[in-house]
Amino acid sequence: MKKTKRKLLIIFLVFANFANIIFAQSVRELKLCFYDLENFSKDITQERKKALTEILNEIMPDIVIFAGVANSEALKILKGILEGADFAEMIEGSDKQKHLAIVSKIKPEKFIGLTDLKYKIKDHELTVERGFIHSIFRIDNYQLHLIGAHLRSRDKHPKLNQTDIRRYEARLLRYFVTDLIKENNDNNIIILGNLNDTCGMAPIKEIYNRRFDIIKKMYDIRPIDSFRTSWTSWNESNDDYERIDYAIGTSSLLAEIKREKTYICENRKWE
């Protein structure tokens, strides 16, 4: 059986409007986290629950995007684990086993589950399997668009190429982000998620889209761990180390990221 070891992405945002800088008011900080739990259900063992509680208490995120959440009962457990959580939502796509969820200490101004996005490959119409989460947070005068994603796995499809399926899902994600940028070039947008491919593959290139100008491009934030490596998933059966979990932001967001506090965190007790 395939056994993997996963890491958490921690993104630290520091933001201040012009008035705050002039009047030397305290600068606000926001800690975002993405964690693919792979298969988190109400039947989780006490050991795993304790390990997850310890790591979240250690990093103390403000907002967490979780992938691999089984159902609403599992979401309730996750909300209880994150101390101070005031908001929790899960979306349900066509994949009925693994869901995207958000747990946050801050209530978003707007929350949307994008679960009906469709595309065609040849004569087959498909839906983005796990959908996308879109949450808009407003803190003082600062607005953040946080998008959670979990693209299709690499498991074989009976009729289609699994990479093509993922590429089309990534393309729809890119279209959605582009529309947000067209609404306002200064929109602060960040994608957190498991994109299930390495950075040189077609699905990831769809999101970067290097052909765009500097405003519409998306930039790989690429956190690193304590060993200065960026892998996020280890497959024990073949000893493969890969980076498949990403934090990708718009140019307007880059200056607000505090690099020394942005990192990959390994939960050594989570098996």
XYZ file of C-alpha atoms in Angstrom:
271
model
C 0.000 0.000 0.000
C 1.244 3.475 -0.855
C 2.393 5.340 2.233
C 3.189 9.012 2.117
C 4.588 11.610 4.448
C 3.119 15.090 4.065
C 4.203 18.529 5.155
C 2.376 21.765 5.902
C 2.815 25.015 3.994
C 2.948 28.091 6.229
C 2.569 31.491 4.563
C 3.111 34.599 6.673
C 1.568 37.831 5.375
C 2.404 41.235 6.781
C 0.287 44.136 5.642
C -0.260 47.794 6.453
C -2.082 50.579 4.697
C -0.358 53.942 4.101
C -1.958 55.564 7.153
C -0.640 52.844 9.439
C 2.905 53.454 8.213
C 2.712 57.233 8.603
C 1.257 57.124 12.111
C 3.478 54.220 13.214
C 0.561 52.036 14.161
C 1.139 48.345 14.635
C 1.435 46.374 11.435
C -1.053 43.517 11.073
C 0.113 39.980 10.428
C -1.747 36.973 9.099
C -0.611 33.357 9.095
C -2.062 31.057 6.427
C -1.633 27.294 6.322
C -2.359 24.482 3.885
C -2.428 20.850 4.991
C -3.473 17.804 2.974
C -4.658 15.288 5.555
C -5.227 12.716 2.769
C -8.116 10.973 4.533
C -9.336 12.617 7.731
C -12.526 11.170 9.217
C -14.333 10.998 12.553
C -12.664 7.612 13.061
C -9.226 9.196 13.391
C -7.120 7.605 16.127
C -6.384 9.532 19.297
C -2.685 9.450 18.407
C -3.264 11.172 15.078
C -5.667 13.680 16.596
C -3.094 14.519 19.265
C -0.360 14.914 16.636
C -2.514 17.296 14.586
C -3.504 19.274 17.682
C 0.136 19.671 18.707
C 1.315 20.903 15.323
C -1.525 23.418 14.954
C -0.929 24.692 18.478
C 2.750 25.056 17.610
C 2.338 27.050 14.405
C -0.870 28.868 15.500
C -2.300 29.664 12.050
C -5.106 32.164 11.574
C -6.567 30.413 8.538
C -6.121 26.808 7.402
C -7.096 25.205 4.111
C -7.453 21.449 4.612
C -7.611 18.830 1.862
C -8.665 15.233 2.345
C -11.548 15.902 4.747
C -14.038 13.022 4.723
C -17.272 14.712 5.821
C -18.950 17.342 8.010
C -18.270 15.301 11.156
C -14.542 15.416 10.391
C -14.804 19.169 9.773
C -16.356 19.625 13.216
C -13.345 17.859 14.766
C -10.935 20.098 12.843
C -12.724 23.233 14.009
C -12.417 22.004 17.588
C -8.692 21.343 17.153
C -7.840 24.845 15.917
C -8.008 26.964 19.050
C -10.056 30.120 18.544
C -11.628 28.949 15.273
C -14.730 30.981 14.466
C -15.514 29.745 10.967
C -15.473 26.354 9.239
C -16.855 25.309 5.869
C -16.424 22.335 3.572
C -17.327 21.998 -0.094
C -18.548 18.858 -1.823
C -17.559 18.155 -5.416
C -18.031 15.019 -7.475
C -15.327 13.285 -5.410
C -17.352 12.036 -2.454
C -14.374 10.738 -0.469
C -12.051 13.735 -0.140
C -13.214 17.305 0.353
C -11.683 20.739 0.639
C -12.353 22.689 3.817
C -11.419 25.946 5.471
C -11.115 26.544 9.215
C -10.428 30.087 10.330
C -10.181 32.338 13.360
C -11.492 35.150 11.149
C -14.867 35.095 9.446
C -14.548 35.815 5.734
C -16.476 38.663 4.197
C -17.570 36.212 1.499
C -17.302 32.447 1.034
C -17.978 30.629 -2.224
C -17.696 26.947 -3.048
C -16.970 26.543 -6.750
C -18.296 23.025 -7.279
C -20.064 23.188 -10.636
C -17.180 24.097 -12.951
C -17.370 21.943 -16.082
C -15.113 21.280 -19.058
C -14.944 18.948 -22.049
C -12.225 16.568 -23.198
C -13.134 15.013 -26.538
C -16.775 13.960 -26.091
C -16.610 13.719 -22.309
C -18.022 16.437 -20.052
C -16.442 16.480 -16.610
C -16.688 18.518 -13.429
C -13.727 19.712 -11.363
C -13.695 16.783 -8.948
C -13.099 18.592 -5.664
C -14.064 22.102 -6.675
C -12.315 25.238 -5.432
C -12.766 27.312 -2.295
C -12.894 31.089 -2.676
C -12.876 33.129 0.524
C -12.582 36.896 0.704
C -11.176 38.278 3.937
C -11.248 41.947 4.862
C -9.052 43.110 7.726
C -9.125 46.862 8.291
C -8.538 48.265 4.785
C -6.871 45.112 3.508
C -8.654 42.559 1.336
C -7.373 39.068 0.582
C -8.730 36.527 -1.897
C -7.808 33.070 -0.628
C -8.372 30.179 -3.030
C -8.119 26.562 -1.913
C -7.500 23.840 -4.498
C -6.977 20.083 -4.653
C -6.576 18.944 -8.242
C -7.394 15.435 -9.427
C -5.086 12.628 -8.329
C -2.767 10.736 -10.688
C -4.905 7.610 -10.517
C -5.744 6.269 -13.962
C -9.006 7.283 -15.584
C -10.770 4.496 -17.520
C -11.001 6.533 -20.741
C -8.946 9.734 -20.449
C -5.410 10.809 -19.687
C -5.220 11.771 -15.993
C -2.704 14.573 -16.695
C -5.086 16.116 -19.236
C -7.888 16.045 -16.660
C -5.681 17.853 -14.155
C -4.556 20.340 -16.810
C -8.157 21.274 -17.592
C -8.944 21.665 -13.895
C -5.892 23.927 -13.546
C -7.007 25.922 -16.578
C -10.401 26.617 -15.015
C -8.643 27.705 -11.821
C -6.454 30.045 -13.871
C -9.519 31.469 -15.673
C -11.138 32.200 -12.318
C -8.044 34.005 -11.005
C -7.699 35.978 -14.247
C -11.295 37.186 -13.898
C -10.529 38.399 -10.362
C -7.493 40.310 -11.648
C -9.559 41.858 -14.443
C -12.019 43.114 -11.822
C -9.172 44.891 -10.028
C -5.466 44.700 -10.890
C -4.635 45.279 -7.219
C -6.579 42.288 -5.919
C -4.414 40.309 -3.505
C -4.888 36.671 -4.519
C -3.226 33.537 -3.185
C -3.811 29.912 -4.158
C -3.056 27.273 -1.532
C -3.413 23.635 -2.387
C -2.328 20.227 -3.552
C -1.977 20.500 -7.332
C -0.812 16.882 -7.647
C 2.025 17.654 -10.058
C 5.574 18.980 -10.030
C 6.293 22.524 -11.160
C 7.472 21.634 -14.682
C 4.300 19.800 -15.631
C 1.520 21.197 -17.826
C -1.126 21.656 -15.066
C 1.194 23.906 -13.034
C 2.262 25.864 -16.116
C -1.410 26.569 -16.787
C -1.601 28.416 -13.472
C 1.699 30.299 -13.780
C 0.903 31.288 -17.390
C 4.182 33.012 -18.231
C 2.650 34.580 -21.359
C 0.739 37.070 -19.248
C 2.097 40.483 -18.338
C 3.509 41.092 -14.867
C 0.104 41.977 -13.371
C -1.705 38.855 -14.556
C 1.103 36.383 -13.897
C 1.003 34.140 -10.845
C 4.192 33.683 -8.824
C 5.397 30.601 -7.007
C 6.057 31.570 -3.383
C 7.924 28.283 -2.829
C 8.405 27.966 0.936
C 11.313 25.832 2.129
C 11.852 23.648 5.192
C 14.593 23.729 7.833
C 16.922 21.868 5.425
C 16.216 24.425 2.693
C 14.351 21.865 0.578
C 10.890 22.380 -0.901
C 9.443 18.867 -1.201
C 6.059 18.330 0.416
C 5.273 14.664 -0.214
C 7.279 11.464 0.223
C 6.152 8.138 -1.202
C 7.731 5.426 0.910
C 7.161 2.602 -1.596
C 9.491 4.079 -4.227
C 11.295 6.709 -2.135
C 10.019 9.590 -4.286
C 10.217 13.110 -2.876
C 8.062 15.657 -4.677
C 6.696 19.147 -4.318
C 3.013 18.887 -5.150
C 1.627 21.377 -2.588
C 1.848 25.020 -3.592
C 1.395 28.606 -2.541
C 0.997 30.790 -5.636
C 0.237 34.507 -5.498
C -0.319 37.577 -7.634
C 2.353 40.250 -8.006
C 0.375 42.598 -5.738
C 0.741 40.088 -2.884
C 4.488 39.424 -3.073
C 5.657 42.492 -1.140
C 3.402 41.532 1.778
C 4.933 38.101 2.326
C 7.384 37.882 5.193
C 9.877 35.410 3.771
C 11.687 34.630 7.017
C 8.403 33.450 8.546
C 7.171 31.600 5.467
C 8.175 27.950 5.561
C 7.312 24.276 5.221
C 6.632 22.540 8.510
C 6.888 18.772 8.997
C 4.620 17.028 11.451
C 6.886 14.163 12.499
C 4.192 12.507 14.597
C 1.596 12.303 11.808
C 1.765 8.868 10.173
